[in-house]
CSV table of C-alpha atoms and ligand atoms in Angstrom, one decimal:
chain,number,residue,atom,x,y,z
Z,116,MET,CA,-27.7,-4.5,14.0
Z,117,LYS,CA,-24.2,-3.3,15.1
Z,118,ILE,CA,-22.4,-3.3,12.2
Z,119,SER,CA,-18.6,-4.7,12.2
Z,120,THR,CA,-15.7,-3.4,9.9
Z,121,THR,CA,-12.7,-4.5,9.2
Z,122,ILE,CA,-10.0,-2.9,7.1
Z,123,TYR,CA,-6.9,-4.6,5.5
Z,124,TRP,CA,-4.5,-2.1,4.6
Z,125,PHE,CA,-0.7,-2.4,2.6
Z,126,SER,CA,1.5,0.0,2.6
Z,127,GLY,CA,5.2,0.7,2.0
Z,128,THR,CA,5.7,4.5,2.7
Z,129,GLY,CA,2.8,5.4,5.1
Z,130,ASN,CA,0.4,6.7,3.0
Z,131,SER,CA,-2.1,4.3,2.9
Z,132,LEU,CA,-1.6,3.2,6.5
Z,133,TYR,CA,-2.5,6.8,7.3
Z,134,VAL,CA,-5.7,6.5,5.5
Z,135,ALA,CA,-6.7,3.4,7.2
Z,136,LYS,CA,-6.1,4.6,10.5
Z,137,ARG,CA,-8.6,7.5,9.5
Z,138,LEU,CA,-11.1,5.7,8.0
Z,139,THR,CA,-11.0,3.6,11.0
Z,140,ALA,CA,-11.9,6.8,13.2
Z,141,GLY,CA,-14.2,8.1,10.5
Z,142,LEU,CA,-16.4,4.7,10.6
Z,143,GLY,CA,-16.9,5.1,14.2
Z,144,GLY,CA,-14.0,1.9,14.6
Z,145,ALA,CA,-12.9,-0.4,12.9
Z,146,SER,CA,-10.4,-3.5,13.1
Z,147,ILE,CA,-7.2,-2.9,11.0
Z,148,VAL,CA,-5.5,-5.6,9.8
Z,149,SER,CA,-2.1,-5.6,7.8
Z,150,MET,CA,-2.1,-7.9,4.9
Z,151,ALA,CA,1.4,-8.4,5.3
Z,152,SER,CA,1.0,-10.2,8.4
Z,153,GLY,CA,-0.5,-13.2,6.4
Z,154,VAL,CA,-4.3,-14.3,5.0
Z,155,PRO,CA,-6.8,-15.2,7.7
Z,156,VAL,CA,-7.0,-19.2,7.8
Z,157,GLU,CA,-11.2,-18.9,8.7
Z,158,ALA,CA,-13.8,-17.1,6.3
Z,159,VAL,CA,-14.5,-13.5,7.1
Z,160,GLY,CA,-17.1,-10.9,6.5
Z,161,GLY,CA,-21.1,-12.0,5.9
Z,162,ASP,CA,-24.6,-10.1,6.4
Z,163,GLY,CA,-24.0,-6.6,8.1
Z,164,GLU,CA,-20.4,-6.8,8.0
Z,165,LYS,CA,-17.9,-4.3,6.2
Z,166,LEU,CA,-14.5,-5.2,4.7
Z,167,GLY,CA,-12.2,-2.6,3.3
Z,168,PHE,CA,-8.9,-2.9,1.4
Z,169,VAL,CA,-6.6,0.0,1.5
Z,170,PHE,CA,-3.6,0.2,-0.5
Z,171,PRO,CA,-1.0,2.1,-2.9
Z,172,SER,CA,-1.4,1.5,-6.8
Z,173,TYR,CA,1.4,0.2,-8.7
Z,174,TYR,CA,1.4,0.5,-12.2
Z,175,CYS,CA,-2.5,1.3,-12.3
Z,176,ASN,CA,-2.8,-2.5,-10.7
Z,177,LEU,CA,-2.8,-4.0,-7.3
Z,178,PRO,CA,0.2,-4.4,-5.5
Z,179,ARG,CA,1.0,-8.6,-5.7
Z,180,ILE,CA,1.1,-8.7,-2.0
Z,181,VAL,CA,-2.6,-7.2,-2.2
Z,182,ARG,CA,-3.7,-9.5,-5.2
Z,183,ALA,CA,-2.6,-12.5,-3.6
Z,184,PHE,CA,-4.2,-11.6,-0.2
Z,185,ALA,CA,-8.0,-10.8,-1.4
Z,186,GLU,CA,-7.0,-14.0,-4.0
Z,187,ASN,CA,-7.0,-16.2,-1.0
Z,188,LEU,CA,-9.5,-14.4,1.4
Z,189,LYS,CA,-12.3,-16.5,2.0
Z,190,ILE,CA,-15.1,-13.8,2.1
Z,191,ARG,CA,-18.9,-14.7,2.9
Z,192,ASP,CA,-22.0,-13.7,1.1
Z,193,ARG,CA,-23.4,-10.1,1.4
Z,194,THR,CA,-20.6,-8.5,2.6
Z,195,TYR,CA,-20.2,-4.9,1.9
Z,196,LEU,CA,-16.8,-4.6,0.0
Z,197,PHE,CA,-15.1,-1.4,0.1
Z,198,ALA,CA,-11.5,-0.7,-1.6
Z,199,ILE,CA,-9.5,2.5,-1.6
Z,200,VAL,CA,-6.6,3.5,-3.5
Z,201,THR,CA,-3.8,5.5,-2.6
Z,202,MET,CA,-1.9,7.3,-6.1
Z,203,GLY,CA,0.2,10.1,-6.8
Z,204,GLY,CA,-1.6,10.5,-10.2
Z,205,LEU,CA,-3.6,7.7,-11.9
Z,206,GLY,CA,-4.2,5.1,-10.1
Z,207,GLN,CA,-7.9,3.7,-10.4
Z,208,GLY,CA,-6.9,0.7,-12.8
Z,209,SER,CA,-6.1,-1.2,-9.4
Z,210,ILE,CA,-10.1,-0.5,-8.4
Z,211,ALA,CA,-11.2,-2.3,-11.5
Z,212,GLU,CA,-8.7,-5.0,-10.7
Z,213,LEU,CA,-9.8,-5.8,-7.3
Z,214,GLU,CA,-13.6,-5.6,-8.8
Z,215,SER,CA,-12.8,-8.2,-11.6
Z,216,LEU,CA,-10.7,-10.5,-9.1
Z,217,LEU,CA,-13.7,-10.3,-6.7
Z,218,LYS,CA,-16.4,-10.8,-9.4
Z,219,LYS,CA,-14.7,-14.5,-10.1
Z,220,LYS,CA,-14.9,-15.3,-6.8
Z,221,ASN,CA,-19.3,-14.4,-7.1
Z,222,LEU,CA,-18.2,-11.2,-5.2
Z,223,GLU,CA,-19.3,-7.8,-5.7
Z,224,LEU,CA,-17.2,-4.6,-4.7
Z,225,SER,CA,-19.8,-2.3,-3.3
Z,226,TYR,CA,-17.6,1.0,-3.2
Z,227,GLY,CA,-14.1,2.3,-4.8
Z,228,ARG,CA,-12.7,5.1,-4.7
Z,229,GLY,CA,-9.3,6.7,-5.4
Z,230,ILE,CA,-7.5,9.3,-2.9
Z,231,HIS,CA,-4.6,11.5,-4.2
Z,232,THR,CA,-1.6,11.5,-2.3
Z,233,PRO,CA,2.1,12.1,-2.5
Z,234,ALA,CA,3.6,10.2,-5.0
Z,235,ASN,CA,6.7,7.7,-3.3
Z,236,TYR,CA,8.0,6.1,-6.5
Z,237,ILE,CA,11.9,7.2,-6.1
Z,238,ILE,CA,13.4,4.7,-8.5
Z,239,ARG,CA,11.5,6.6,-11.2
Z,240,TYR,CA,11.1,9.7,-10.5
Z,241,ASN,CA,12.3,12.4,-7.6
Z,242,PRO,CA,9.2,12.6,-5.0
Z,243,ALA,CA,7.1,16.0,-4.3
Z,244,ASP,CA,9.1,18.3,-2.4
Z,245,LYS,CA,7.7,19.4,1.0
Z,246,ALA,CA,5.2,22.5,0.1
Z,247,LYS,CA,3.6,20.2,-3.0
Z,248,MET,CA,3.8,17.1,-0.5
Z,249,GLU,CA,1.8,19.3,2.0
Z,250,GLY,CA,-0.3,20.8,-0.4
Z,251,LYS,CA,-1.6,17.0,-1.3
Z,252,LEU,CA,-1.8,16.0,2.1
Z,253,ASN,CA,-4.0,19.1,3.2
Z,254,LYS,CA,-6.8,17.6,0.8
Z,255,VAL,CA,-6.2,13.7,2.2
Z,256,ASN,CA,-8.4,14.2,5.5
Z,257,GLU,CA,-11.5,16.3,3.5
Z,258,LYS,CA,-11.4,13.3,1.4
Z,259,ILE,CA,-11.4,10.8,3.8
Z,260,LYS,CA,-14.3,12.3,5.5
Z,261,PHE,CA,-16.5,12.4,2.7
Z,262,ILE,CA,-15.6,8.8,1.8
Z,263,SER,CA,-16.3,7.4,5.4
Z,264,SER,CA,-19.7,9.4,5.4
Z,265,GLN,CA,-20.4,7.3,2.3
Z,266,ILE,CA,-19.4,3.9,3.6
Z,267,ASN,CA,-21.2,4.8,6.6
Z,268,PHE,CA,-24.3,5.3,4.7
Z,269,GLY,CA,-24.0,2.3,2.7
Z,270,VAL,CA,-23.4,3.8,-0.8
Z,271,ARG,CA,-23.1,1.6,-3.5
Z,272,SER,CA,-20.8,3.5,-6.0
Z,273,VAL,CA,-17.2,2.1,-7.9
Z,274,LYS,CA,-14.9,4.7,-9.3
Z,275,LYS,CA,-12.4,3.0,-11.3
Z,276,ILE,CA,-10.8,3.6,-14.7
Z,277,ARG,CA,-9.5,0.5,-17.5
Z,278,LEU,CA,-6.0,1.6,-17.5
Z,279,SER,CA,-3.0,-0.9,-16.5
Z,280,THR,CA,0.5,-0.8,-17.1
Z,281,ASN,CA,1.1,-3.7,-15.3
Z,282,TYR,CA,3.5,-5.1,-17.9
Z,283,LEU,CA,5.9,-3.0,-16.2
Z,284,TYR,CA,5.6,-4.7,-12.7
Z,285,LYS,CA,6.2,-7.9,-14.6
Z,286,ASN,CA,9.2,-10.1,-12.8
Z,287,ILE,CA,9.7,-6.5,-10.4
Z,288,GLU,CA,10.8,-9.4,-7.8
Z,289,ASN,CA,14.1,-9.8,-9.4
Z,290,LEU,CA,14.8,-5.7,-9.8
Z,291,ASP,CA,16.0,-5.8,-6.2
Z,292,SER,CA,19.2,-6.7,-7.6
Z,293,GLN,CA,19.8,-2.8,-8.4
Z,294,PHE,CA,19.5,-2.3,-4.6
Z,295,TYR,CA,22.6,-1.8,-2.5
Z,296,ALA,CA,23.8,0.2,0.8
Z,297,GLU,CA,26.7,2.5,1.1
Z,298,ASN,CA,29.1,2.7,3.6
Z,299,THR,CA,27.1,5.4,6.1
Z,300,CYS,CA,24.6,1.9,6.7
Z,301,ALA,CA,25.0,2.1,10.7
Z,302,SER,CA,24.0,-1.6,10.5
Z,303,CYS,CA,20.4,-0.8,12.3
Z,304,GLY,CA,18.3,-3.5,10.5
Z,305,GLN,CA,15.3,-1.4,10.3
Z,306,CYS,CA,15.5,-1.9,6.5
Z,307,ALA,CA,14.5,-5.7,7.2
Z,308,LYS,CA,12.3,-4.9,9.9
Z,309,LEU,CA,10.1,-2.6,7.4
Z,310,CYS,CA,10.0,-5.1,4.5
Z,311,PRO,CA,6.6,-6.3,4.4
Z,312,ALA,CA,7.9,-9.3,1.9
Z,313,ALA,CA,10.5,-10.4,4.2
Z,314,ASN,CA,12.8,-9.9,1.6
Z,315,ILE,CA,15.9,-8.6,3.2
Z,316,LYS,CA,18.2,-10.0,5.5
Z,317,ILE,CA,21.1,-8.6,7.7
Z,318,ASP,CA,24.3,-9.8,6.7
Z,319,ASN,CA,27.3,-8.9,8.6
Z,320,GLY,CA,25.8,-5.9,9.6
Z,321,LYS,CA,24.4,-5.1,6.0
Z,322,PRO,CA,21.3,-5.4,4.1
Z,323,LEU,CA,21.0,-8.3,1.5
Z,324,TRP,CA,17.9,-8.4,-1.5
Z,325,LEU,CA,16.5,-11.5,-1.7
Z,326,HIS,CA,14.5,-11.3,-5.1
Z,327,HIS,CA,11.0,-11.5,-3.7
Z,328,CYS,CA,10.5,-7.7,-3.9
Z,329,GLU,CA,7.5,-6.2,-4.2
Z,330,HIS,CA,8.9,-2.5,-5.4
Z,331,CYS,CA,7.2,-0.5,-2.3
Z,332,VAL,CA,10.3,1.5,-1.9
Z,333,ALA,CA,10.0,1.1,2.1
Z,334,CYS,CA,13.5,0.3,2.6
Z,335,ILE,CA,15.0,2.8,0.6
Z,336,SER,CA,12.6,5.3,1.8
Z,337,TRP,CA,12.9,4.6,5.6
Z,338,CYS,CA,16.6,4.1,6.0
Z,339,PRO,CA,17.7,6.7,8.7
Z,340,LYS,CA,21.0,7.1,7.0
Z,341,GLU,CA,19.8,7.4,3.6
Z,342,ALA,CA,22.3,4.8,2.8
Z,343,ILE,CA,20.3,2.5,0.0
Z,344,GLN,CA,20.6,3.4,-3.3
Z,345,TYR,CA,19.0,1.9,-6.2
Z,346,GLY,CA,21.0,1.9,-9.6
Z,347,GLY,CA,22.8,5.3,-10.4
Z,348,GLN,CA,19.6,7.0,-10.0
Z,349,THR,CA,18.6,7.7,-6.5
Z,350,LYS,CA,21.5,9.7,-5.0
Z,351,THR,CA,20.2,13.1,-5.3
Z,352,ARG,CA,16.6,12.1,-5.1
Z,353,ARG,CA,14.5,13.1,-1.9
Z,354,ARG,CA,13.0,9.9,0.0
Z,355,TYR,CA,9.5,10.2,0.8
Z,356,ARG,CA,7.6,8.8,3.8
Z,357,ASN,CA,4.4,10.4,5.4
Z,358,PRO,CA,5.0,12.5,7.9
Z,359,LYS,CA,2.0,11.4,10.4
Z,360,ILE,CA,3.3,7.9,10.5
Z,361,SER,CA,6.9,6.9,12.0
Z,362,ALA,CA,8.9,3.6,11.3
Z,363,ASN,CA,8.0,2.4,14.5
Z,364,GLU,CA,4.6,2.4,14.1
Z,365,MET,CA,4.6,0.9,10.5
Z,366,ILE,CA,7.1,-2.1,11.9
Z,367,THR,CA,4.4,-2.5,15.2
Z,368,ALA,CA,1.2,-2.1,12.5
Z,369,MET,CA,2.5,-4.9,10.3
Z,370,LYS,CA,3.1,-7.4,12.9
Z,371,LEU,CA,4.8,-9.7,9.9
Z,372,PRO,CA,4.9,-13.5,11.1
Z,373,ASN,CA,8.4,-14.8,12.1
I,680,FMN,C1,6.3,0.5,-7.6
I,680,FMN,C2,5.1,1.7,-7.8
I,680,FMN,C3,4.0,1.7,-8.5
I,680,FMN,C4,3.6,3.1,-8.8
I,680,FMN,N1,2.6,3.1,-9.5
I,680,FMN,C5,1.9,4.1,-9.5
I,680,FMN,C6,0.5,4.3,-10.6
I,680,FMN,O1,0.4,3.5,-11.5
I,680,FMN,N2,-0.2,5.2,-10.2
I,680,FMN,C7,-0.2,6.3,-9.3
I,680,FMN,O2,-0.9,7.0,-9.3
I,680,FMN,N3,0.6,5.9,-8.4
I,680,FMN,C8,1.5,5.1,-8.3
I,680,FMN,N4,2.6,4.8,-7.6
I,680,FMN,C9,3.0,6.1,-6.4
I,680,FMN,C10,1.9,5.0,-5.1
I,680,FMN,O3,0.9,4.3,-5.4
I,680,FMN,C11,1.7,6.4,-4.0
I,680,FMN,O4,2.7,7.4,-3.7
I,680,FMN,C12,1.0,5.7,-3.0
I,680,FMN,O5,0.3,6.8,-2.0
I,680,FMN,C13,2.1,5.0,-1.9
I,680,FMN,O6,1.5,4.3,-1.0
I,680,FMN,P1,2.1,4.0,0.8
I,680,FMN,O7,2.8,5.1,1.0
I,680,FMN,O8,1.2,3.4,1.1
I,680,FMN,O9,3.3,2.9,-0.2
I,680,FMN,C14,3.6,3.7,-7.5
I,680,FMN,C15,4.5,3.7,-6.4
I,680,FMN,C16,5.4,2.7,-6.6
I,680,FMN,C17,6.2,2.0,-5.2
I,681,SF4,S1,18.0,0.6,7.6
I,681,SF4,FE1,19.8,1.9,6.4
I,681,SF4,S2,21.5,2.3,8.2
I,681,SF4,FE2,19.9,0.3,8.8
I,681,SF4,S3,20.7,-1.5,8.3
I,681,SF4,FE3,19.3,-0.8,6.8
I,681,SF4,S4,20.9,0.2,5.1
I,681,SF4,FE4,21.9,0.0,7.2
I,682,SF4,S1,13.1,-5.2,-0.7
I,682,SF4,FE1,12.5,-2.9,-0.3
I,682,SF4,S2,11.4,-2.3,-2.1
I,682,SF4,FE2,11.1,-4.7,-1.9
I,682,SF4,S3,9.7,-5.2,-0.8
I,682,SF4,FE3,11.1,-5.2,0.7
I,682,SF4,S4,10.8,-2.7,1.6
I,682,SF4,FE4,9.6,-2.7,-0.3
């Protein structure tokens, strides 16, 4: 029987999209669907089907957009479900959260793993320099190869930790009032196109943040002029983007609803 696989992905700075794409290749082909484009209306999965979720860890938990997607997605019984979290350090609490969310829907998470990727959270710290970033990225492909082979064999194993710092992520949607664009902004509109939460409006050529932010740091990290700042702490910090993913690819792959 031909097994069909779908990977749902969410990403701010490209790590999770990169992982989703490489997994697709490792699994011998899969449909790859952006969680930011909305929840499918029809039920998905079923006997002999594999569904995967690939996303970053936020405060050791699920990004809100991923949580809402997984809560609302109608999944048929007997689907092989897998979750891969990309994380700068310790993020497998996100796997534990997804597992319990699915349990409440009487579904079992079959497989879960974390992959260490460069940490992108410019708002809290200076992202890794080039050498560190390359060191981490070099190990990612090997890990994806291993994970793909396990998923291909239908291995059932969930690696998680019971740790959540989610209280720090509460009410984060309003903290976008600390974002602003400097005069170097070229009015290209890319920040608005890249925002997976449609949280940026271009007004008089400049971005305005609309207070339903995910804190994915896409806008500040991808701005071609590095014109976006957050409070006083980001002026001297590096902007991290996965070097194998371009802004155009992110925008096209997201297929945001109009
Ligand atoms: C809001 C936010 C919270 C984060 N929290 C964690 C965390 O708890 N643990 C961790 O290991 N990495 C954390 N990170 C780092 C990202 O999970 C990591 O860099 C990820 O690979 C980014 O994926 P992306 O490029 O697909 O957006 C956080 C990043 C952001 C933006
Ligand atoms: S991406 Fe940067 S330069 Fe382009 S509109 Fe946004 S802030 Fe301005
Ligand atoms: S406003 Fe910026 S940080 Fe917030 S969701 Fe959009 S791109 Fe991400």
